Coordinates of C-alpha atoms in Angstrom, one line a residue:
X1 CA 18.5 0.6 28.7
X2 CA 17.0 -2.7 29.9
X3 CA 17.9 -6.1 28.3
X4 CA 15.0 -8.6 28.0
X5 CA 15.4 -12.4 27.7
X6 CA 15.9 -13.5 24.1
X7 CA 12.8 -14.4 22.1
X8 CA 12.6 -16.3 18.8
X9 CA 11.4 -13.4 16.7
X10 CA 11.1 -9.6 17.0
X11 CA 8.8 -8.0 14.4
X12 CA 8.9 -4.3 13.8
X13 CA 5.5 -3.1 12.6
X14 CA 2.0 -4.5 13.0
X15 CA 0.4 -3.9 9.6
X16 CA 0.1 -6.4 6.7
X17 CA 3.4 -8.2 6.8
X18 CA 3.9 -7.8 10.6
X19 CA 0.4 -9.0 11.4
X20 CA 0.7 -12.1 9.2
X21 CA 4.1 -13.1 10.4
X22 CA 3.1 -12.6 14.1
X23 CA 0.0 -14.8 13.6
X24 CA 1.7 -17.5 11.7
X25 CA 4.9 -17.8 13.7
X26 CA 3.3 -17.6 17.1
X27 CA 0.8 -20.3 16.0
X28 CA 3.8 -22.4 15.1
X29 CA 5.0 -22.2 18.7
X30 CA 7.6 -19.4 18.4
X31 CA 8.0 -16.7 21.0
X32 CA 7.2 -13.4 19.2
X33 CA 7.5 -9.7 20.2
X34 CA 5.8 -7.1 18.0
X35 CA 6.9 -3.5 18.2
X36 CA 4.4 -0.8 17.0
X37 CA 5.2 2.9 17.1
X38 CA 1.6 3.9 17.2
X39 CA -1.2 3.4 19.8
X40 CA -4.0 0.9 19.8
X41 CA -7.5 1.9 18.7
X42 CA -10.5 -0.3 19.1
X43 CA -13.6 -0.6 17.0
X44 CA -15.4 1.6 19.5
X45 CA -12.9 4.4 18.7
X46 CA -14.0 4.4 15.1
X47 CA -17.6 5.3 16.0
X48 CA -16.8 8.9 16.5
X49 CA -14.4 9.4 13.6
X50 CA -15.0 12.1 11.0
X51 CA -13.4 13.5 7.9
X52 CA -11.8 16.4 9.6
X53 CA -10.2 14.1 12.2
X54 CA -9.0 11.3 10.0
X55 CA -8.4 12.9 6.6
X56 CA -7.3 16.4 7.4
X57 CA -5.7 16.0 10.8
X58 CA -4.5 12.4 10.1
X59 CA -5.5 10.9 13.4
X60 CA -4.0 7.5 12.4
X61 CA -0.5 9.0 12.3
X62 CA 1.9 9.6 15.3
X63 CA 1.5 13.3 16.2
X64 CA 5.2 14.0 15.7
X65 CA 5.6 11.9 12.6
X66 CA 7.4 13.7 9.7
X67 CA 9.2 12.9 6.5
X68 CA 10.9 15.3 4.1
X69 CA 10.5 15.3 0.3
X70 CA 12.1 16.7 -2.8
X71 CA 11.6 16.3 -6.5
X72 CA 15.1 15.6 -7.5
X73 CA 18.7 15.2 -6.1
X74 CA 20.3 18.5 -5.3
X75 CA 17.0 20.2 -4.2
X76 CA 16.6 20.9 -0.5
X77 CA 13.9 18.7 1.0
X78 CA 11.0 20.1 2.8
X79 CA 9.7 18.5 6.1
X80 CA 6.0 17.4 6.2
X81 CA 3.7 14.3 6.0
X82 CA 3.7 13.0 2.5
X83 CA 3.0 9.3 2.6
X84 CA -0.3 8.0 3.9
X85 CA 1.1 5.2 6.1
X86 CA -0.4 5.0 9.5
X87 CA 1.3 4.7 12.9
X88 CA -1.4 2.7 14.7
X89 CA -1.8 -0.9 15.8
X90 CA -2.7 -2.8 12.6
X91 CA -0.9 -0.2 10.5
X92 CA -2.5 1.0 7.3
X93 CA -4.8 -2.0 7.1
X94 CA -6.9 -0.1 9.7
X95 CA -7.7 2.8 7.2
X96 CA -7.2 1.2 3.8
X97 CA -9.9 1.2 1.1
X98 CA -9.7 -2.7 1.0
X99 CA -9.4 -3.1 -2.8
X100 CA -7.8 -6.5 -3.1
X101 CA -6.2 -7.3 -6.4
X102 CA -4.0 -10.1 -7.6
X103 CA -1.1 -9.0 -9.8
X104 CA -0.9 -10.5 -13.3
X105 CA 1.9 -12.8 -14.5
X106 CA 3.1 -10.1 -17.1
X107 CA 3.6 -7.6 -14.3
X108 CA 6.1 -9.9 -12.6
X109 CA 8.1 -10.4 -15.9
X110 CA 8.2 -6.8 -17.2
X111 CA 11.9 -6.8 -18.1
X112 CA 12.0 -10.2 -19.9
X113 CA 8.7 -9.5 -21.7
X114 CA 9.2 -5.9 -22.7
X115 CA 12.9 -5.1 -22.4
X116 CA 14.6 -2.2 -20.6
X117 CA 13.1 1.3 -20.5
X118 CA 15.4 4.3 -20.7
X119 CA 15.6 6.1 -17.4
X120 CA 13.9 3.3 -15.5
X121 CA 15.2 0.3 -13.5
X122 CA 12.7 -2.4 -14.4
X123 CA 13.3 -6.0 -13.3
X124 CA 11.7 -9.4 -13.2
X125 CA 10.4 -10.7 -9.9
X126 CA 12.4 -13.7 -8.7
X127 CA 9.0 -15.5 -8.0
X128 CA 6.2 -16.2 -10.5
X129 CA 2.5 -15.8 -10.3
X130 CA 2.1 -19.5 -10.2
X131 CA 4.2 -19.7 -7.0
X132 CA 2.2 -16.9 -5.4
X133 CA -1.3 -18.1 -6.5
X134 CA -1.9 -20.5 -3.5
X135 CA -1.1 -17.7 -1.1
X136 CA -3.4 -15.2 -2.9
X137 CA -6.2 -17.8 -2.4
X138 CA -5.3 -18.1 1.3
X139 CA -5.2 -14.4 1.8
X140 CA -8.6 -13.9 0.1
X141 CA -10.1 -16.6 2.4
X142 CA -8.6 -15.1 5.6
X143 CA -9.7 -11.6 4.7
X144 CA -13.1 -12.6 3.4
X145 CA -12.6 -10.9 0.0
X146 CA -15.9 -10.2 -1.9
X147 CA -15.9 -10.6 -5.7
X148 CA -17.0 -12.6 -8.6
X149 CA -14.4 -15.0 -10.0
X150 CA -14.2 -15.1 -13.8
X151 CA -15.9 -11.7 -14.2
X152 CA -12.7 -10.0 -15.1
X153 CA -11.6 -11.6 -18.4
X154 CA -8.1 -10.3 -18.0
X155 CA -7.3 -11.7 -14.5
X156 CA -4.8 -14.5 -14.1
X157 CA -5.8 -18.1 -13.4
X158 CA -7.2 -18.7 -10.0
X159 CA -7.7 -21.9 -8.1
X160 CA -11.0 -21.0 -6.4
X161 CA -13.9 -18.7 -5.9
X162 CA -14.0 -15.6 -3.8
X163 CA -15.2 -16.4 -0.3
X164 CA -17.8 -13.7 -0.4
X165 CA -20.2 -12.5 -3.1
X166 CA -19.7 -9.0 -4.6
X167 CA -21.3 -6.0 -3.0
X168 CA -24.4 -4.3 -4.5
X169 CA -23.9 -1.7 -7.1
X170 CA -24.9 1.9 -6.5
X171 CA -26.4 4.3 -9.2
X172 CA -22.9 5.7 -9.8
X173 CA -21.7 2.1 -10.3
X174 CA -24.4 1.6 -12.9
X175 CA -23.4 4.8 -14.8
X176 CA -19.8 3.5 -15.1
X177 CA -21.0 0.0 -16.1
X178 CA -23.3 1.5 -18.8
X179 CA -20.6 3.7 -20.2
X180 CA -18.1 0.9 -20.3
X181 CA -20.5 -1.4 -22.0
X182 CA -21.3 1.2 -24.6
X183 CA -17.6 1.4 -25.4
X184 CA -17.3 -2.4 -25.7
X185 CA -15.3 -2.7 -22.4
X186 CA -15.9 -5.3 -19.7
X187 CA -16.9 -3.9 -16.3
X188 CA -17.0 -6.2 -13.3
X189 CA -17.4 -6.1 -9.5
X190 CA -14.2 -4.9 -7.7
X191 CA -12.7 -7.4 -5.3
X192 CA -13.0 -5.9 -1.8
X193 CA -11.8 -7.2 1.6
X194 CA -15.1 -6.1 3.1
X195 CA -17.7 -8.6 4.2
X196 CA -20.7 -8.6 2.0
X197 CA -22.2 -11.0 4.5
X198 CA -21.2 -12.2 8.0
X199 CA -17.9 -14.1 7.6
X200 CA -15.0 -15.2 9.6
X201 CA -16.6 -14.2 12.9
X202 CA -16.8 -10.6 11.6
X203 CA -20.0 -8.6 10.8
X204 CA -21.5 -7.8 7.5
X205 CA -20.8 -4.4 6.0
X206 CA -23.2 -1.7 7.4
X207 CA -22.9 0.4 4.2
X208 CA -21.6 3.4 6.1
X209 CA -20.0 4.6 2.9
X210 CA -16.7 5.9 4.1
X211 CA -14.1 3.1 4.2
X212 CA -10.9 4.5 2.9
X213 CA -9.2 6.7 5.5
X214 CA -11.4 5.3 8.3
X215 CA -11.4 2.4 10.7
X216 CA -14.4 0.0 10.6
X217 CA -16.5 0.1 13.7
X218 CA -17.8 -3.4 13.2
X219 CA -14.6 -5.0 11.7
X220 CA -16.5 -5.8 8.5
X221 CA -13.4 -4.4 6.7
X222 CA -10.5 -6.8 7.0
X223 CA -7.4 -5.6 8.9
X224 CA -4.5 -6.9 10.9
X225 CA -6.2 -5.3 13.9
X226 CA -9.3 -7.4 13.4
X227 CA -7.8 -10.7 12.2
X228 CA -4.1 -11.5 12.5
X229 CA -3.1 -9.7 15.7
X230 CA -6.0 -11.2 17.8
X231 CA -5.0 -14.6 16.4
X232 CA -1.4 -14.0 17.4
X233 CA -2.3 -13.0 21.0
X234 CA -4.7 -15.9 21.4
X235 CA -1.7 -18.3 21.0
X236 CA -0.1 -17.0 24.2
X237 CA 3.2 -16.8 22.4
X238 CA 3.0 -13.2 21.2
X239 CA 3.5 -9.9 23.0
X240 CA 2.6 -6.6 21.4
X241 CA 4.3 -3.4 22.6
X242 CA 2.6 -0.2 21.4
X243 CA 4.2 3.2 21.6
X244 CA 7.5 1.5 20.9
X245 CA 9.7 3.2 18.3
X246 CA 12.4 1.1 16.8
X247 CA 15.7 3.0 16.7
X248 CA 18.3 0.4 15.6
X249 CA 18.7 -3.2 14.7
X250 CA 21.6 -4.5 16.7
X251 CA 24.3 -7.0 15.6
X252 CA 26.3 -9.7 17.3
X253 CA 30.0 -10.3 16.9
X254 CA 29.3 -12.4 13.8
X255 CA 27.5 -9.7 12.1
X256 CA 24.0 -11.3 12.5
X257 CA 21.0 -9.4 13.9
X258 CA 20.8 -9.8 17.6
X259 CA 17.8 -7.6 18.5
X260 CA 16.0 -4.3 18.2
X261 CA 16.6 -1.2 20.3
X262 CA 13.5 0.8 20.8
X263 CA 12.3 3.9 22.6
X264 CA 9.1 3.6 24.7
X265 CA 6.4 6.1 24.9
X266 CA 7.9 7.5 28.1
X267 CA 11.3 8.0 26.4
X268 CA 13.3 5.2 28.0
X269 CA 15.3 2.8 25.7
X270 CA 15.0 -0.9 25.7
X271 CA 16.4 -3.8 23.8
X272 CA 14.5 -6.8 22.6
X273 CA 17.0 -9.6 22.1
X274 CA 15.9 -12.0 19.3
X275 CA 17.2 -14.9 17.2
X276 CA 15.4 -13.5 14.1
X277 CA 14.4 -10.0 13.2
X278 CA 11.6 -9.1 10.8
X279 CA 11.1 -5.5 9.6
X280 CA 7.6 -4.7 8.4
X281 CA 7.1 -1.0 9.1
X282 CA 6.4 0.2 5.5
X283 CA 8.7 0.8 2.5
X284 CA 9.7 4.2 3.9
X285 CA 10.2 3.4 7.6
X286 CA 11.8 0.0 6.9
X287 CA 14.4 1.6 4.7
X288 CA 14.9 4.3 7.3
X289 CA 15.5 1.7 10.1
X290 CA 18.0 -0.2 8.1
X291 CA 19.9 3.0 7.2
X292 CA 19.9 4.1 10.8
X293 CA 21.4 0.8 11.9
X294 CA 25.0 1.6 11.1
X295 CA 28.1 -0.1 12.4
X296 CA 31.7 -0.7 11.5
X297 CA 30.6 -3.7 9.5
X298 CA 27.8 -1.7 7.8
X299 CA 28.9 2.0 7.8
X300 CA 26.2 2.9 5.2
X301 CA 23.4 1.1 6.9
X302 CA 22.5 -2.5 7.6
X303 CA 22.4 -4.8 4.5
X304 CA 23.3 -1.9 2.4
X305 CA 26.9 -2.6 1.1
X306 CA 25.5 -2.4 -2.5
X307 CA 23.8 1.0 -1.8
X308 CA 20.4 -0.4 -2.8
X309 CA 18.5 0.1 0.5
X310 CA 16.0 2.9 -0.1
X311 CA 16.3 2.9 -3.9
X312 CA 13.6 2.2 -6.6
X313 CA 10.8 3.9 -4.5
X314 CA 7.5 3.6 -6.3
X315 CA 4.1 5.1 -5.4
X316 CA 1.7 4.4 -8.4
X317 CA 0.3 6.8 -11.0
X318 CA -3.1 8.1 -10.1
X319 CA -5.6 9.7 -12.4
X320 CA -9.1 10.7 -11.2
X321 CA -12.2 11.8 -13.0
X322 CA -15.3 13.0 -11.2
X323 CA -18.7 13.2 -12.8
X324 CA -22.1 14.7 -12.1
X325 CA -25.2 12.5 -12.7
X326 CA -28.7 13.5 -13.5
X327 CA -30.0 11.7 -10.3
X328 CA -28.4 11.1 -7.0
X329 CA -25.3 8.8 -7.1
X330 CA -25.7 7.3 -3.5
X331 CA -21.9 7.7 -3.2
X332 CA -22.2 7.8 0.6
X333 CA -23.8 4.4 0.8
X334 CA -21.9 1.1 0.7
X335 CA -18.2 0.3 0.4
X336 CA -16.0 2.3 -2.0
X337 CA -15.4 1.4 -5.6
X338 CA -18.0 -1.3 -6.5
X339 CA -17.2 -1.6 -10.2
X340 CA -13.9 -1.8 -12.1
X341 CA -12.6 -2.0 -15.7
X342 CA -9.3 -3.7 -16.6
X343 CA -9.3 -3.5 -20.4
X344 CA -6.4 -0.9 -20.4
X345 CA -4.1 -2.8 -18.1
X346 CA -1.7 -4.6 -20.4
X347 CA 1.1 -2.8 -22.3
X348 CA 0.2 -1.7 -25.9
X349 CA 3.1 -0.1 -27.9
X350 CA 0.6 1.9 -30.0
X351 CA -0.1 4.1 -27.0
X352 CA 3.5 5.4 -26.8
X353 CA 4.1 4.3 -23.2
X354 CA 4.7 1.1 -21.2
X355 CA 2.2 -0.7 -19.0
X356 CA -1.3 0.4 -18.0
X357 CA -3.8 0.7 -15.2
X358 CA -7.0 -0.6 -13.7
X359 CA -10.0 1.8 -13.6
X360 CA -12.2 1.6 -10.5
X361 CA -15.2 3.4 -9.2
X362 CA -13.6 6.1 -7.0
X363 CA -13.5 6.1 -3.3
X364 CA -16.4 8.2 -2.1
X365 CA -15.9 11.9 -2.6
X366 CA -16.1 13.5 0.9
X367 CA -17.5 17.0 1.5
X368 CA -14.2 18.7 2.7
X369 CA -12.3 17.0 -0.2
X370 CA -14.9 18.2 -2.7
X371 CA -14.5 21.8 -1.5
X372 CA -10.8 21.5 -2.0
X373 CA -11.4 20.2 -5.5
X374 CA -14.1 22.9 -6.4
X375 CA -11.7 24.7 -8.7
X376 CA -11.5 21.6 -11.0
X377 CA -15.3 21.7 -11.4
X378 CA -15.8 25.5 -11.6
X379 CA -13.0 25.9 -14.2
X380 CA -12.4 29.6 -14.0
X381 CA -15.4 30.7 -11.9
X382 CA -14.7 32.0 -8.5
X383 CA -14.5 29.2 -5.9
X384 CA -16.7 31.1 -3.4
X385 CA -20.2 32.6 -3.2
X386 CA -22.9 31.5 -5.5
X387 CA -20.7 29.3 -7.8
X388 CA -19.4 27.4 -4.8
X389 CA -22.9 27.1 -3.3
X390 CA -24.3 25.7 -6.5
X391 CA -21.4 23.2 -6.7
X392 CA -22.0 21.9 -3.2
X393 CA -25.8 21.6 -3.8
X394 CA -24.8 19.1 -6.6
X395 CA -22.7 17.0 -4.2
X396 CA -25.3 14.2 -3.9
X397 CA -25.1 13.7 -7.6
X398 CA -21.3 13.3 -7.8
X399 CA -19.5 10.1 -8.6
X400 CA -16.0 9.3 -9.9
X401 CA -13.4 7.0 -11.2
X402 CA -9.8 6.5 -10.3
X403 CA -7.1 4.7 -12.2
X404 CA -4.2 2.9 -10.5
X405 CA -1.3 3.0 -12.9
X406 CA 2.1 1.4 -12.9
X407 CA 4.9 3.7 -11.6
X408 CA 8.1 2.6 -13.1
X409 CA 11.0 1.9 -10.7
X410 CA 13.8 4.5 -11.0
X411 CA 17.1 4.0 -9.2
X412 CA 17.4 7.6 -8.1
X413 CA 13.8 7.6 -6.6
X414 CA 14.7 6.7 -3.1
X415 CA 14.5 7.1 0.6
X416 CA 17.6 8.1 2.5
X417 CA 18.4 10.0 5.7
X418 CA 17.9 13.7 5.6
X419 CA 21.2 15.4 6.5
X420 CA 19.5 18.6 7.7
X421 CA 16.1 17.8 9.2
X422 CA 15.6 15.7 12.4
X423 CA 12.5 14.8 14.4
X424 CA 11.7 15.6 18.0
X425 CA 13.9 12.7 19.1
X426 CA 16.9 14.0 17.1
X427 CA 16.6 11.2 14.5
X428 CA 17.1 12.1 10.8
X429 CA 13.9 12.2 8.9
X430 CA 13.3 9.8 6.0
X431 CA 14.1 11.9 3.0
X432 CA 12.0 11.0 -0.1
X433 CA 13.4 11.9 -3.5
X434 CA 10.9 11.2 -6.3
X435 CA 10.9 12.4 -9.9
X436 CA 8.1 11.3 -12.2
X437 CA 9.2 9.4 -15.3
X438 CA 7.9 10.6 -18.6
X439 CA 6.0 7.3 -18.9
X440 CA 4.0 8.3 -15.8
X441 CA 2.6 11.4 -17.4
X442 CA 1.7 9.7 -20.7
X443 CA -0.1 6.9 -18.9
X444 CA -2.0 9.3 -16.6
X445 CA -3.2 11.5 -19.5
X446 CA -4.2 8.5 -21.6
X447 CA -6.2 6.8 -18.9
X448 CA -7.8 10.1 -17.8
X449 CA -9.3 10.5 -21.2
X450 CA -10.6 6.9 -21.1
X451 CA -12.4 7.6 -17.9
X452 CA -14.0 10.7 -19.3
X453 CA -15.2 8.7 -22.3
X454 CA -16.7 6.1 -20.0
X455 CA -18.5 8.7 -17.9
X456 CA -19.8 10.6 -20.9
X457 CA -21.1 7.4 -22.6
X458 CA -22.8 6.4 -19.3
X459 CA -24.8 9.7 -19.4
X460 CA -22.8 12.0 -17.1
X461 CA -23.9 15.6 -17.2
X462 CA -20.4 16.9 -16.6
X463 CA -16.9 15.6 -15.9
X464 CA -13.8 17.1 -14.4
X465 CA -10.3 15.7 -13.7
X466 CA -7.9 15.8 -10.8
X467 CA -4.2 15.5 -11.7
X468 CA -2.7 13.2 -9.1
X469 CA 0.7 13.0 -10.8
X470 CA 1.7 16.2 -9.1
X471 CA 1.4 14.8 -5.6
X472 CA 4.3 12.3 -6.0
X473 CA 4.3 10.2 -2.9
X474 CA 1.1 11.5 -1.3
X475 CA -0.2 8.0 -1.4
X476 CA -0.7 4.8 0.6
X477 CA 0.8 2.8 -2.3
X478 CA 4.4 3.0 -1.3
X479 CA 6.6 0.1 -2.7
X480 CA 10.2 -0.7 -3.4
X481 CA 13.2 0.4 -1.3
X482 CA 14.3 -3.1 -0.4
X483 CA 14.0 -4.9 -3.8
X484 CA 13.7 -8.7 -3.9
X485 CA 15.9 -10.4 -6.4
X486 CA 18.4 -13.2 -7.1
X487 CA 21.4 -10.9 -7.7
X488 CA 22.9 -9.5 -4.4
X489 CA 24.5 -6.7 -6.4
X490 CA 21.2 -5.2 -7.5
X491 CA 18.8 -6.2 -4.8
X492 CA 18.5 -6.1 -1.0
X493 CA 16.4 -9.3 -0.4
X494 CA 16.4 -12.8 -1.7
X495 CA 13.3 -14.6 -2.9
X496 CA 12.3 -15.3 0.7
X497 CA 12.6 -11.7 1.8
X498 CA 15.8 -12.4 3.8
X499 CA 18.5 -9.7 3.3
X500 CA 21.4 -11.0 1.2
X501 CA 23.9 -9.9 3.8
X502 CA 22.3 -10.8 7.1
X503 CA 20.5 -14.1 6.9
X504 CA 18.4 -13.7 10.1
X505 CA 17.1 -10.3 9.0
X506 CA 13.9 -10.2 7.0
X507 CA 11.9 -7.4 5.4
X508 CA 8.2 -8.5 4.9
X509 CA 6.2 -5.5 3.7
X510 CA 5.8 -3.5 0.5
X511 CA 9.5 -2.9 0.3
X512 CA 10.1 -6.1 -1.6
X513 CA 8.3 -5.1 -4.9
X514 CA 10.7 -5.1 -7.9
X515 CA 8.0 -3.3 -10.0
X516 CA 4.8 -1.6 -8.8
X517 CA 2.2 -3.3 -11.0
X518 CA -1.1 -1.5 -11.9
X519 CA -3.2 -2.6 -8.9
X520 CA -3.4 -1.7 -5.3
X521 CA -0.6 -3.6 -3.6
X522 CA -2.0 -4.8 -0.3
X523 CA -3.4 -8.2 -1.2
X524 CA 0.0 -9.0 -2.8
X525 CA 1.8 -8.0 0.4
X526 CA -0.6 -10.3 2.4
X527 CA 0.0 -13.2 0.0
X528 CA 3.7 -12.8 0.0
X529 CA 3.8 -12.6 3.8
X530 CA 1.9 -16.0 4.0
X531 CA 4.4 -17.4 1.5
X532 CA 7.4 -16.2 3.5
X533 CA 5.9 -17.3 6.8
X534 CA 5.4 -20.8 5.5
X535 CA 9.0 -20.9 4.4
X536 CA 10.2 -19.4 7.7
X537 CA 8.3 -22.1 9.7
X538 CA 9.6 -24.9 7.4
X539 CA 13.2 -23.8 7.9
X540 CA 12.7 -23.5 11.6
X541 CA 11.5 -27.1 11.8
X542 CA 14.5 -28.2 9.8
X543 CA 16.7 -26.3 12.3
X544 CA 18.0 -24.1 9.4
X545 CA 17.1 -20.9 11.3
X546 CA 19.9 -20.2 13.8

């Protein structure tokens, strides 16, 4: 094990939070080392990508990466790959779908506005939308988000326009728009972190059609790989180490973080000594790293004296409805999800469940994926021979909608260390325990019917649904596990994403969410990271960071 000279900051993870913190802190003159478990891929690597490589074989993941999962406590967990969180330089921003939503004020005040829910662990956020709004604006400008301010009548107050205009609708978008209008709803262009024109030194979208699950070969899609990490390197103050797997956060004699022990691609172990440690390697991996960092002071894992690290895991409720049009849908042209509907987002007690969802034009249906979903379309017919052939011939006419619904936080839904299964390095797997709350199923079924209604009123020839509630954490929307809050007894982080117990240890990724909201979480992670970075730099200038 080799000791390096001490740096100001060691960041574990290079995705949303890690990328922003690296760019901002290095620009402020701090020495920064970023540890990334995965390898670096360039834009040129994305030219040869295909569905089999990226979606089926999961090329963005470390080859040996595994988790384990179970539905409830007491059940034996099964090893596999369940979350869609990449191990690559830039993290999941490389293959995300780029939907960029601001959360609403009511989503940050669920407990005080609606009260407790039996079987759930709802909480208010310790920060408000008004506090986060300037950082939403900054994130949108940096990412080049395309959209139309004011077109969503249900969105929160915003201080400026989107930096890019919305993308052009496709025939499938128009069908959804027509159906929504017929029902008295308010469709509008989805906000997307994909350039609709040349912006920020990055190219305009080439309308390749397959964004989610793929890297962008021209960097029109915003990512840490394209924006924040190059900016960090350009300062000369940042070093990025790929193929570096963090094993443990080390402590000094005072119980403060002193560095990060990591294993290189060749198998040797090294220590990055640092004055401040920032963990930003996803809600699952960040919780795992804290739990692995055990000592006499923290026998149950670092910053985990209250047994809250890993708890309140959330992964959103997904409902999806596909439809067949009379004409071609052009679903393979342009970025995914050009139109959205937000009328069903706020809670309505008359529905019999809490919270709601945003409805979006679905990410483009891919050929292999559509074969796997053939049974939903054929409904009792054999999924081979002539029925399957007829189904595939209709592929150019397919479109779809997906709803992103709020997954309630449940204290027993968690990540811990698997006592039975280890990886190739002998390290316990992250064990995911996730049981769906009854609210999830009610929300999913309600919003599924709303999407069917929209498609049928828009003129769809046929609709068929995919029940995503069965897949639990098979999602890129992983939140919670290191909840942010004012009470050290019920949360892991304070309002600045510092751990309550170790003041020079920060967690700046999706782990901080107290509730999941009914939108894709990535823009909120970006905005919060800019907020935390500004505070971090301000404290450093005041010499309050030791």
